[in-house]
């Protein structure tokens, strides 16, 4: 049995990770978020009912499954409070299932103000962040200024760290960005009130996960964002501020690399990106607009339109290696229904006209790359909701098979719709 399984995004996020985590959760004991924050938007659809999760792991709809927020996640207590309330209103007792690392760095209202101020000051150079304070919160973590969730257990210690951080943020907001200072007393009061609501959830996640492992429980590690948004390996500086790759799991929740049994990458049958930055296969024509419309490509967190383009095998080669991907879930195949033909980017031509089959290391070189396509015929039948491989149109099967051949990795599951049940399982990733 595969016990510890990582599920992560292989493109620029929104690959459908939430759906896949949810539909595999009925066979696991726990689901863990290990990086990112409420910049994520993971959509689950069950019987037509939609749930969008930002911070809480996508296993939360399952009774009896533990949901952990690891130390690698930057935690907005305010966002957590909203999400828990929404789930409660929908009849999901989220707090009964949720456990939060004492070492999560907190996101404060001042982090959000700094994120927005920096983006505004960058003008045309803006990254297009989600405006949730993610970057500034990770900066403070690395600078050893952050306040950990568990620090509030000792009021005096927690408050003094919190006040020191607010003072630093106010200095930046006023002196660097010309904005008003925040009222420190107000933030202290608000943060401690929120802490009181969640203090029973505070645990040593690494220790809990070790106990689950020894008890033989199966655990899913749920990535947020995608590999190309990784702060080290992505399209820097147009990235998020955490390690979204498989390597982020160990640091982000305290599970050693030898305890990981399987890495499952989630990939869309085409490519999308939200925010700025290079995107070699981006489409600016009717086909791009059609993908956006059929795929409902609007951000689950910010509602922004996602940029759309063809499948890119070149960066996927690197992504598979970076994460040691064992198998893939290909989502949104149904969105391609009705296209005359489909292009697959099999190599790039670089600025010197040379053929490139692996993405270049610098942003400038990557930006200069032009896609080289192989074209496959499309299909007119609908694939939405299909659960059997043989029921797919022949050309849809040929498209998936060709991608599997080009990528050299098993496509374990093909997803054919947003519903939990809309999957073709070709190889069970949990067995
Ligand atoms: P995540 O951030 O990776 O969890 O992905 P999002 O939830 O942000 O975006 C994926 C969107 O596609 C959501 O609206 C899902 O409901 C939807 N979705 C997931 N899988 C499929 C699929 O196979 N077909 C279609 N049409 N929609 C899907
Ligand atoms: P899920 O988990 C898609 C993008 C933002 C921006 C960049 C930096 O739903 O796949 P940040 O707010 O993190 O500092 O923004 O990263 N981004 C995402 N894009 N899906 C996400 O999450 C994203 N989270 C952040 O659009 O380009
Ligand atoms: Mg998303």
Short mmCIF file of C-alpha atoms and ligand atoms in Angstrom, two decimals:
data_model
loop_
_atom_site.label_atom_id
_atom_site.label_comp_id
_atom_site.label_asym_id
_atom_site.label_seq_id
_atom_site.Cartn_x
_atom_site.Cartn_y
_atom_site.Cartn_z
CA UNK A 1 0.00 0.00 0.00
CA UNK A 2 1.18 3.53 -0.73
CA UNK A 3 0.88 5.36 2.54
CA UNK A 4 2.14 8.91 2.03
CA UNK A 5 1.10 10.47 -1.27
CA UNK A 6 1.86 13.96 -2.52
CA UNK A 7 -0.68 15.59 -4.84
CA UNK A 8 0.62 18.75 -6.44
CA UNK A 9 0.10 21.15 -9.33
CA UNK A 10 2.41 20.82 -12.32
CA UNK A 11 1.63 24.05 -14.18
CA UNK A 12 0.76 27.56 -12.91
CA UNK A 13 -1.92 26.45 -10.44
CA UNK A 14 -5.65 25.70 -10.76
CA UNK A 15 -5.01 22.30 -12.32
CA UNK A 16 -7.88 20.78 -10.34
CA UNK A 17 -5.90 19.64 -7.28
CA UNK A 18 -8.84 20.18 -4.91
CA UNK A 19 -11.15 17.92 -6.88
CA UNK A 20 -8.58 15.12 -7.00
CA UNK A 21 -7.68 15.37 -3.31
CA UNK A 22 -11.38 15.27 -2.43
CA UNK A 23 -12.12 12.24 -4.53
CA UNK A 24 -9.19 10.26 -3.15
CA UNK A 25 -9.90 11.26 0.47
CA UNK A 26 -12.46 8.52 1.14
CA UNK A 27 -9.49 6.15 1.33
CA UNK A 28 -7.17 8.16 3.61
CA UNK A 29 -6.82 9.06 7.28
CA UNK A 30 -5.56 12.61 6.83
CA UNK A 31 -4.95 15.45 4.36
CA UNK A 32 -2.17 18.01 4.90
CA UNK A 33 -1.51 21.45 3.44
CA UNK A 34 2.24 22.15 3.57
CA UNK A 35 2.75 25.52 1.84
CA UNK A 36 1.00 28.59 0.52
CA UNK A 37 -1.89 30.25 2.25
CA UNK A 38 -5.32 31.54 1.33
CA UNK A 39 -3.98 32.59 -2.08
CA UNK A 40 -5.12 29.08 -3.08
CA UNK A 41 -8.63 28.38 -4.32
CA UNK A 42 -9.50 24.69 -4.50
CA UNK A 43 -12.93 23.85 -5.90
CA UNK A 44 -14.89 20.74 -4.98
CA UNK A 45 -18.17 19.84 -6.68
CA UNK A 46 -20.36 17.15 -5.15
CA UNK A 47 -23.83 16.52 -6.54
CA UNK A 48 -23.77 19.94 -8.20
CA UNK A 49 -22.91 21.68 -4.92
CA UNK A 50 -19.73 23.75 -5.08
CA UNK A 51 -17.33 24.32 -2.18
CA UNK A 52 -14.27 26.56 -2.59
CA UNK A 53 -11.49 26.04 -0.05
CA UNK A 54 -8.55 28.43 0.41
CA UNK A 55 -6.77 27.38 3.56
CA UNK A 56 -8.48 24.25 4.83
CA UNK A 57 -7.35 20.97 3.22
CA UNK A 58 -9.65 19.51 0.57
CA UNK A 59 -10.36 16.46 2.71
CA UNK A 60 -12.60 18.44 5.07
CA UNK A 61 -15.89 17.30 3.55
CA UNK A 62 -15.18 13.72 4.65
CA UNK A 63 -16.26 12.69 8.11
CA UNK A 64 -13.49 11.06 10.14
CA UNK A 65 -10.61 12.49 8.10
CA UNK A 66 -8.08 14.68 9.89
CA UNK A 67 -7.08 17.90 8.15
CA UNK A 68 -3.71 19.41 9.01
CA UNK A 69 -2.29 22.85 8.23
CA UNK A 70 1.49 22.40 8.36
CA UNK A 71 4.14 24.87 9.47
CA UNK A 72 4.95 25.76 5.84
CA UNK A 73 1.56 27.45 5.44
CA UNK A 74 1.25 31.18 6.16
CA UNK A 75 -1.89 31.53 8.22
CA UNK A 76 -4.43 34.32 8.17
CA UNK A 77 -6.63 33.76 11.22
CA UNK A 78 -9.13 36.14 9.72
CA UNK A 79 -9.40 34.12 6.48
CA UNK A 80 -9.54 30.91 8.50
CA UNK A 81 -12.41 32.29 10.55
CA UNK A 82 -14.38 33.15 7.40
CA UNK A 83 -13.75 29.73 5.87
CA UNK A 84 -14.73 27.84 9.00
CA UNK A 85 -17.94 29.86 9.27
CA UNK A 86 -18.82 29.20 5.63
CA UNK A 87 -18.26 25.48 6.09
CA UNK A 88 -20.29 25.46 9.29
CA UNK A 89 -23.14 27.24 7.52
CA UNK A 90 -23.00 24.50 4.89
CA UNK A 91 -23.26 21.84 7.62
CA UNK A 92 -19.56 20.86 7.66
CA UNK A 93 -18.12 20.74 11.20
CA UNK A 94 -14.69 21.95 10.05
CA UNK A 95 -13.17 22.52 13.48
CA UNK A 96 -13.79 18.92 14.53
CA UNK A 97 -11.48 17.83 11.71
CA UNK A 98 -8.89 20.61 11.67
CA UNK A 99 -5.43 20.78 13.30
CA UNK A 100 -2.99 23.65 12.86
CA UNK A 101 0.76 23.73 13.38
CA UNK A 102 1.98 25.88 16.24
CA UNK A 103 4.75 27.04 13.87
CA UNK A 104 2.58 28.57 11.13
CA UNK A 105 3.69 32.18 10.56
CA UNK A 106 0.68 34.49 10.83
CA UNK A 107 -0.56 36.79 8.08
CA UNK A 108 -1.66 40.11 9.57
CA UNK A 109 -3.76 42.90 8.03
CA UNK A 110 -0.49 44.84 7.63
CA UNK A 111 0.91 42.06 5.39
CA UNK A 112 -2.08 42.50 3.10
CA UNK A 113 -1.57 46.28 3.00
CA UNK A 114 2.12 45.79 2.15
CA UNK A 115 1.33 43.27 -0.61
CA UNK A 116 -1.16 45.68 -2.21
CA UNK A 117 1.15 48.70 -1.80
CA UNK A 118 4.07 46.90 -3.45
CA UNK A 119 1.97 45.75 -6.36
CA UNK A 120 0.60 49.25 -6.82
CA UNK A 121 4.08 50.77 -6.74
CA UNK A 122 5.33 48.29 -9.35
CA UNK A 123 2.76 49.54 -11.87
CA UNK A 124 3.27 47.75 -15.18
CA UNK A 125 5.85 45.45 -13.58
CA UNK A 126 3.38 44.05 -11.05
CA UNK A 127 3.36 40.30 -10.45
CA UNK A 128 -0.41 40.14 -10.23
CA UNK A 129 -0.43 38.62 -6.75
CA UNK A 130 -3.66 37.53 -5.12
CA UNK A 131 -3.27 40.45 -2.71
CA UNK A 132 -3.52 38.18 0.32
CA UNK A 133 -0.27 39.22 2.00
CA UNK A 134 1.51 35.98 1.08
CA UNK A 135 4.84 37.44 -0.12
CA UNK A 136 5.33 39.82 2.83
CA UNK A 137 4.42 37.04 5.30
CA UNK A 138 7.05 34.68 3.88
CA UNK A 139 9.60 37.52 3.90
CA UNK A 140 9.03 37.98 7.61
CA UNK A 141 9.35 34.24 8.19
CA UNK A 142 12.77 34.13 6.51
CA UNK A 143 13.83 37.35 8.25
CA UNK A 144 12.89 35.70 11.60
CA UNK A 145 10.42 38.47 12.39
CA UNK A 146 7.25 36.42 11.96
CA UNK A 147 4.83 35.62 14.76
CA UNK A 148 4.00 31.93 14.97
CA UNK A 149 0.46 30.80 15.66
CA UNK A 150 1.65 28.94 18.78
CA UNK A 151 3.47 32.01 20.12
CA UNK A 152 0.13 33.37 21.31
CA UNK A 153 -0.09 30.58 23.88
CA UNK A 154 2.19 32.78 25.97
CA UNK A 155 0.35 36.11 25.94
CA UNK A 156 3.29 38.28 26.94
CA UNK A 157 5.72 36.70 24.49
CA UNK A 158 3.22 36.58 21.63
CA UNK A 159 2.12 40.16 22.14
CA UNK A 160 5.63 41.54 22.25
CA UNK A 161 6.53 39.79 18.97
CA UNK A 162 3.29 40.95 17.41
CA UNK A 163 3.82 44.57 18.42
CA UNK A 164 7.41 44.55 17.13
CA UNK A 165 6.22 43.25 13.77
CA UNK A 166 3.40 45.78 13.47
CA UNK A 167 5.83 48.56 14.30
CA UNK A 168 8.12 47.41 11.47
CA UNK A 169 5.19 47.17 9.05
CA UNK A 170 3.93 50.62 10.01
CA UNK A 171 7.39 52.04 9.35
CA UNK A 172 7.33 50.52 5.84
CA UNK A 173 3.75 51.57 5.13
CA UNK A 174 4.28 55.17 6.21
CA UNK A 175 7.89 55.87 5.21
CA UNK A 176 8.22 53.73 2.09
CA UNK A 177 4.70 53.69 0.71
CA UNK A 178 3.25 56.96 2.02
CA UNK A 179 0.24 55.22 3.60
CA UNK A 180 -1.40 55.52 7.01
CA UNK A 181 -0.17 53.45 9.94
CA UNK A 182 -2.35 50.69 11.40
CA UNK A 183 -3.58 50.88 14.99
CA UNK A 184 -1.42 48.31 16.80
CA UNK A 185 -3.85 47.94 19.73
CA UNK A 186 -6.66 47.09 17.36
CA UNK A 187 -4.64 44.39 15.60
CA UNK A 188 -3.47 42.90 18.90
CA UNK A 189 -7.02 42.70 20.18
CA UNK A 190 -8.31 41.22 16.92
CA UNK A 191 -5.53 38.61 16.60
CA UNK A 192 -5.83 37.39 20.19
CA UNK A 193 -9.61 37.13 19.88
CA UNK A 194 -9.15 35.00 16.76
CA UNK A 195 -6.48 32.94 18.47
CA UNK A 196 -8.90 32.17 21.31
CA UNK A 197 -11.33 30.73 18.76
CA UNK A 198 -8.68 28.43 17.29
CA UNK A 199 -6.26 27.67 20.11
CA UNK A 200 -7.69 24.17 20.63
CA UNK A 201 -6.62 23.35 17.07
CA UNK A 202 -2.95 24.11 17.81
CA UNK A 203 -0.78 20.96 17.58
CA UNK A 204 2.69 19.72 16.68
CA UNK A 205 1.81 18.60 13.15
CA UNK A 206 5.12 16.79 12.51
CA UNK A 207 4.56 14.69 15.59
CA UNK A 208 0.93 13.94 14.72
CA UNK A 209 1.96 12.83 11.24
CA UNK A 210 4.63 10.58 12.67
CA UNK A 211 2.02 8.95 14.91
CA UNK A 212 -0.32 8.44 11.95
CA UNK A 213 2.49 6.89 9.94
CA UNK A 214 3.31 4.46 12.71
CA UNK A 215 -0.37 3.55 12.95
CA UNK A 216 -0.36 2.70 9.24
CA UNK A 217 -2.74 5.51 8.26
CA UNK A 218 -2.63 6.81 4.70
CA UNK A 219 -1.96 10.54 4.31
CA UNK A 220 -2.35 12.90 1.33
CA UNK A 221 -0.14 15.99 1.07
CA UNK A 222 -2.09 18.62 -0.84
CA UNK A 223 -0.07 21.14 -2.81
CA UNK A 224 -1.26 24.65 -3.50
CA UNK A 225 -0.33 26.73 -6.57
CA UNK A 226 1.79 24.88 -9.14
CA UNK A 227 5.40 23.92 -9.90
CA UNK A 228 6.04 26.88 -12.21
CA UNK A 229 5.04 29.21 -9.35
CA UNK A 230 7.71 27.70 -7.05
CA UNK A 231 9.90 30.46 -5.58
CA UNK A 232 13.09 28.56 -6.50
CA UNK A 233 12.16 26.60 -9.61
CA UNK A 234 9.37 28.67 -11.16
CA UNK A 235 9.33 31.62 -13.54
CA UNK A 236 10.96 33.95 -11.00
CA UNK A 237 10.06 36.70 -10.11
CA UNK A 238 6.58 35.85 -11.46
CA UNK A 239 6.05 33.20 -8.80
CA UNK A 240 4.53 32.80 -5.37
CA UNK A 241 6.75 32.90 -2.27
CA UNK A 242 6.79 29.23 -1.24
CA UNK A 243 8.16 25.91 -2.49
CA UNK A 244 5.27 24.37 -4.34
CA UNK A 245 7.38 21.42 -5.50
CA UNK A 246 7.57 18.00 -3.82
CA UNK A 247 10.61 19.16 -1.85
CA UNK A 248 8.35 21.59 0.00
CA UNK A 249 6.55 18.76 1.79
CA UNK A 250 9.39 17.84 4.15
CA UNK A 251 10.08 21.42 5.16
CA UNK A 252 6.41 22.36 5.24
CA UNK A 253 5.08 19.71 7.62
CA UNK A 254 8.00 17.67 8.92
CA UNK A 255 7.80 14.38 7.02
CA UNK A 256 11.13 12.96 5.88
CA UNK A 257 11.74 12.28 2.15
CA UNK A 258 12.04 8.52 2.58
CA UNK A 259 8.50 8.36 3.94
CA UNK A 260 6.97 9.61 0.71
CA UNK A 261 5.67 6.72 -1.36
CA UNK A 262 4.16 8.39 -4.41
CA UNK A 263 4.07 11.76 -6.12
CA UNK A 264 0.93 12.41 -8.13
CA UNK A 265 1.05 15.44 -10.41
CA UNK A 266 -2.15 17.16 -11.50
CA UNK A 267 -2.05 18.59 -15.01
CA UNK A 268 -4.73 20.26 -17.10
CA UNK A 269 -5.25 18.91 -20.62
CA UNK A 270 -4.23 22.44 -21.73
CA UNK A 271 -2.46 25.25 -19.85
CA UNK A 272 -3.65 28.26 -17.85
CA UNK A 273 -2.00 31.01 -15.87
CA UNK A 274 -3.40 33.81 -13.74
CA UNK A 275 -1.24 36.87 -13.09
CA UNK A 276 1.75 38.16 -15.04
CA UNK A 277 4.79 36.30 -16.41
CA UNK A 278 5.92 34.27 -19.42
CA UNK A 279 3.64 31.66 -20.97
CA UNK A 280 5.04 30.26 -24.27
CA UNK A 281 1.89 28.50 -25.49
CA UNK A 282 -0.56 31.27 -24.58
CA UNK A 283 -3.36 31.75 -27.11
CA UNK A 284 -4.67 35.21 -27.92
CA UNK A 285 -7.22 34.04 -30.49
CA UNK A 286 -10.73 32.55 -30.51
CA UNK A 287 -9.41 29.16 -29.40
CA UNK A 288 -7.95 30.74 -26.24
CA UNK A 289 -11.24 32.51 -25.58
CA UNK A 290 -13.11 29.25 -26.15
CA UNK A 291 -10.94 27.36 -23.65
CA UNK A 292 -11.49 30.13 -21.09
CA UNK A 293 -15.24 30.03 -21.62
CA UNK A 294 -15.72 26.26 -21.71
CA UNK A 295 -13.26 25.74 -18.84
CA UNK A 296 -14.82 28.55 -16.75
CA UNK A 297 -11.30 29.87 -16.37
CA UNK A 298 -11.86 32.50 -13.74
CA UNK A 299 -9.85 32.41 -10.51
CA UNK A 300 -11.48 30.68 -7.53
CA UNK A 301 -9.81 33.21 -5.19
CA UNK A 302 -9.80 36.54 -7.02
CA UNK A 303 -12.26 35.97 -9.87
CA UNK A 304 -9.61 37.13 -12.36
CA UNK A 305 -9.70 35.74 -15.92
CA UNK A 306 -7.09 33.04 -16.45
CA UNK A 307 -4.86 33.17 -19.53
CA UNK A 308 -5.22 29.99 -21.64
CA UNK A 309 -2.98 28.09 -24.04
CA UNK A 310 -1.98 24.71 -25.44
CA UNK A 311 -0.40 21.84 -23.51
CA UNK A 312 3.35 22.35 -23.05
CA UNK A 313 5.42 19.15 -22.95
CA UNK A 314 8.72 21.05 -22.68
CA UNK A 315 8.21 22.51 -19.24
CA UNK A 316 6.40 19.35 -18.15
CA UNK A 317 9.63 17.38 -18.73
CA UNK A 318 11.35 19.57 -16.19
CA UNK A 319 8.34 19.53 -13.83
CA UNK A 320 8.26 15.72 -13.81
CA UNK A 321 11.96 15.59 -12.91
CA UNK A 322 11.78 18.36 -10.28
CA UNK A 323 9.02 16.57 -8.38
CA UNK A 324 9.99 12.96 -9.15
CA UNK A 325 6.45 12.51 -10.42
CA UNK A 326 5.28 8.88 -10.46
CA UNK A 327 1.92 9.42 -12.07
CA UNK A 328 -0.33 12.16 -13.43
CA UNK A 329 -3.98 13.08 -13.24
CA UNK A 330 -5.06 14.83 -16.42
CA UNK A 331 -7.99 17.14 -15.74
CA UNK A 332 -10.46 19.03 -17.90
CA UNK A 333 -10.21 16.81 -20.97
CA UNK A 334 -13.89 17.63 -21.58
CA UNK A 335 -13.04 21.30 -22.09
CA UNK A 336 -11.32 20.31 -25.36
CA UNK A 337 -14.53 18.79 -26.81
CA UNK A 338 -15.54 20.28 -30.15
CA UNK A 339 -12.16 21.63 -31.28
CA UNK A 340 -11.15 20.85 -34.88
CA UNK A 341 -7.56 20.16 -33.93
CA UNK A 342 -5.31 20.30 -30.87
CA UNK A 343 -1.74 21.54 -30.70
CA UNK A 344 0.85 20.07 -28.34
CA UNK A 345 4.05 22.04 -27.75
CA UNK A 346 6.85 19.48 -28.16
CA UNK A 347 9.87 21.82 -28.21
CA UNK A 348 10.75 25.52 -28.24
CA UNK A 349 12.82 27.58 -30.63
CA UNK A 350 15.08 29.90 -28.63
CA UNK A 351 16.22 33.45 -29.48
CA UNK A 352 19.08 32.04 -31.62
CA UNK A 353 16.77 29.77 -33.58
CA UNK A 354 18.02 26.62 -31.84
CA UNK A 355 15.64 23.83 -30.84
CA UNK A 356 15.16 23.50 -27.08
CA UNK A 357 13.54 20.50 -25.35
CA UNK A 358 14.03 21.67 -21.74
CA UNK A 359 13.11 25.15 -20.44
CA UNK A 360 16.05 27.56 -20.25
CA UNK A 361 17.11 28.71 -16.78
CA UNK A 362 16.72 32.46 -17.06
CA UNK A 363 13.50 34.42 -17.39
CA UNK A 364 14.83 36.33 -20.39
CA UNK A 365 15.69 33.15 -22.29
CA UNK A 366 12.38 31.54 -21.34
CA UNK A 367 10.48 34.63 -22.45
CA UNK A 368 12.22 34.50 -25.83
CA UNK A 369 11.19 30.88 -26.51
CA UNK A 370 8.63 30.20 -29.21
CA UNK A 371 6.58 27.00 -29.16
CA UNK A 372 6.95 24.29 -31.80
CA UNK A 373 3.72 22.34 -32.19
CA UNK A 374 2.59 18.91 -33.17
CA UNK A 375 -1.05 18.87 -34.25
CA UNK A 376 -3.63 16.18 -33.51
CA UNK A 377 -7.23 15.94 -34.75
CA UNK A 378 -9.96 16.93 -32.30
CA UNK A 379 -13.33 15.27 -31.58
CA UNK A 380 -16.93 16.44 -31.70
CA UNK A 381 -18.54 14.12 -29.17
CA UNK A 382 -18.96 15.23 -25.55
CA UNK A 383 -16.68 13.58 -23.01
CA UNK A 384 -18.16 15.25 -19.93
CA UNK A 385 -18.74 12.80 -17.12
CA UNK A 386 -17.33 9.77 -18.94
CA UNK A 387 -15.88 7.21 -16.52
CA UNK A 388 -14.72 4.47 -18.93
CA UNK A 389 -11.67 4.76 -21.17
CA UNK A 390 -13.35 2.85 -23.99
CA UNK A 391 -16.27 5.29 -23.98
CA UNK A 392 -13.99 8.20 -24.95
CA UNK A 393 -13.93 9.25 -28.62
CA UNK A 394 -11.01 7.68 -30.46
CA UNK A 395 -9.28 11.04 -30.99
CA UNK A 396 -9.56 11.90 -27.29
CA UNK A 397 -7.88 8.59 -26.43
CA UNK A 398 -5.20 9.33 -29.03
CA UNK A 399 -4.57 12.77 -27.48
CA UNK A 400 -4.15 11.38 -23.95
CA UNK A 401 -2.02 8.47 -25.20
CA UNK A 402 0.23 10.77 -27.20
CA UNK A 403 0.77 13.00 -24.17
CA UNK A 404 1.58 9.98 -22.02
CA UNK A 405 4.11 8.87 -24.63
CA UNK A 406 5.72 12.31 -24.87
CA UNK A 407 5.87 12.74 -21.08
CA UNK A 408 7.08 9.23 -20.30
CA UNK A 409 4.93 9.04 -17.15
CA UNK A 410 1.76 7.10 -16.46
CA UNK A 411 -1.49 9.05 -16.71
CA UNK A 412 -3.27 7.37 -13.81
CA UNK A 413 -6.56 9.26 -13.95
CA UNK A 414 -8.32 11.32 -16.61
CA UNK A 415 -10.83 13.79 -15.21
CA UNK A 416 -13.83 14.55 -17.41
CA UNK A 417 -15.79 17.07 -15.37
CA UNK A 418 -15.85 19.05 -12.12
CA UNK A 419 -17.97 16.45 -10.29
CA UNK A 420 -16.27 14.20 -7.76
CA UNK A 421 -17.34 11.15 -9.77
CA UNK A 422 -16.23 12.31 -13.25
CA UNK A 423 -13.01 10.31 -13.54
CA UNK A 424 -11.55 7.55 -15.67
CA UNK A 425 -9.18 5.58 -13.44
CA UNK A 426 -6.52 3.91 -15.57
CA UNK A 427 -4.16 3.01 -12.74
CA UNK A 428 -5.05 3.41 -9.06
CA UNK A 429 -2.47 5.85 -7.60
CA UNK A 430 -3.16 4.70 -4.03
CA UNK A 431 -2.52 0.99 -4.54
P1 LIG B 1 -7.05 23.86 -7.95
O1 LIG B 1 -6.64 25.21 -7.46
O2 LIG B 1 -5.92 23.12 -8.57
O3 LIG B 1 -7.75 23.05 -6.91
O4 LIG B 1 -8.09 24.12 -9.13
P2 LIG B 1 -9.32 25.18 -9.10
O5 LIG B 1 -10.40 24.64 -8.26
O6 LIG B 1 -8.82 26.55 -8.83
O7 LIG B 1 -9.70 25.19 -10.63
C1 LIG B 1 -10.11 24.04 -11.29
C2 LIG B 1 -11.53 24.29 -11.83
O8 LIG B 1 -11.83 23.29 -12.78
C3 LIG B 1 -12.59 24.18 -10.77
O9 LIG B 1 -13.65 25.03 -11.09
C4 LIG B 1 -13.03 22.73 -10.85
O10 LIG B 1 -14.37 22.53 -10.42
C5 LIG B 1 -12.92 22.48 -12.33
N1 LIG B 1 -12.57 21.13 -12.74
C6 LIG B 1 -11.76 20.22 -12.13
N2 LIG B 1 -11.62 19.11 -12.90
C7 LIG B 1 -12.38 19.33 -14.00
C8 LIG B 1 -12.63 18.58 -15.19
O11 LIG B 1 -12.11 17.48 -15.41
N3 LIG B 1 -13.45 19.14 -16.13
C9 LIG B 1 -14.01 20.38 -15.95
N4 LIG B 1 -14.77 20.85 -16.91
N5 LIG B 1 -13.79 21.11 -14.85
C10 LIG B 1 -12.98 20.61 -13.90
P1 LIG B 2 -4.20 27.30 -6.46
O1 LIG B 2 -3.76 26.55 -5.21
C1 LIG B 2 -3.10 30.10 -9.60
C2 LIG B 2 -0.33 33.31 -8.51
C3 LIG B 2 -0.85 34.72 -8.54
C4 LIG B 2 0.43 35.46 -8.93
C5 LIG B 2 1.51 34.71 -8.18
C6 LIG B 2 1.91 35.32 -6.85
O2 LIG B 2 -5.64 27.62 -6.49
O3 LIG B 2 -3.69 26.60 -7.67
P2 LIG B 2 0.75 35.40 -4.46
O4 LIG B 2 -0.55 35.99 -4.03
O5 LIG B 2 0.88 33.95 -4.19
O6 LIG B 2 1.93 36.18 -3.97
O7 LIG B 2 0.75 35.59 -6.06
O8 LIG B 2 0.98 33.40 -7.95
N1 LIG B 2 -1.11 32.36 -7.67
C7 LIG B 2 -1.91 31.43 -8.17
N2 LIG B 2 -2.27 31.15 -9.44
N3 LIG B 2 -3.54 29.33 -8.59
C8 LIG B 2 -3.17 29.57 -7.32
O9 LIG B 2 -3.46 28.74 -6.30
C9 LIG B 2 -2.36 30.70 -7.06
N4 LIG B 2 -1.85 31.24 -5.94
C10 LIG B 2 -1.06 32.26 -6.33
O10 LIG B 2 -1.86 34.88 -9.50
O11 LIG B 2 0.68 35.31 -10.30
MG1 LIG B 3 -7.19 27.23 -7.71
#
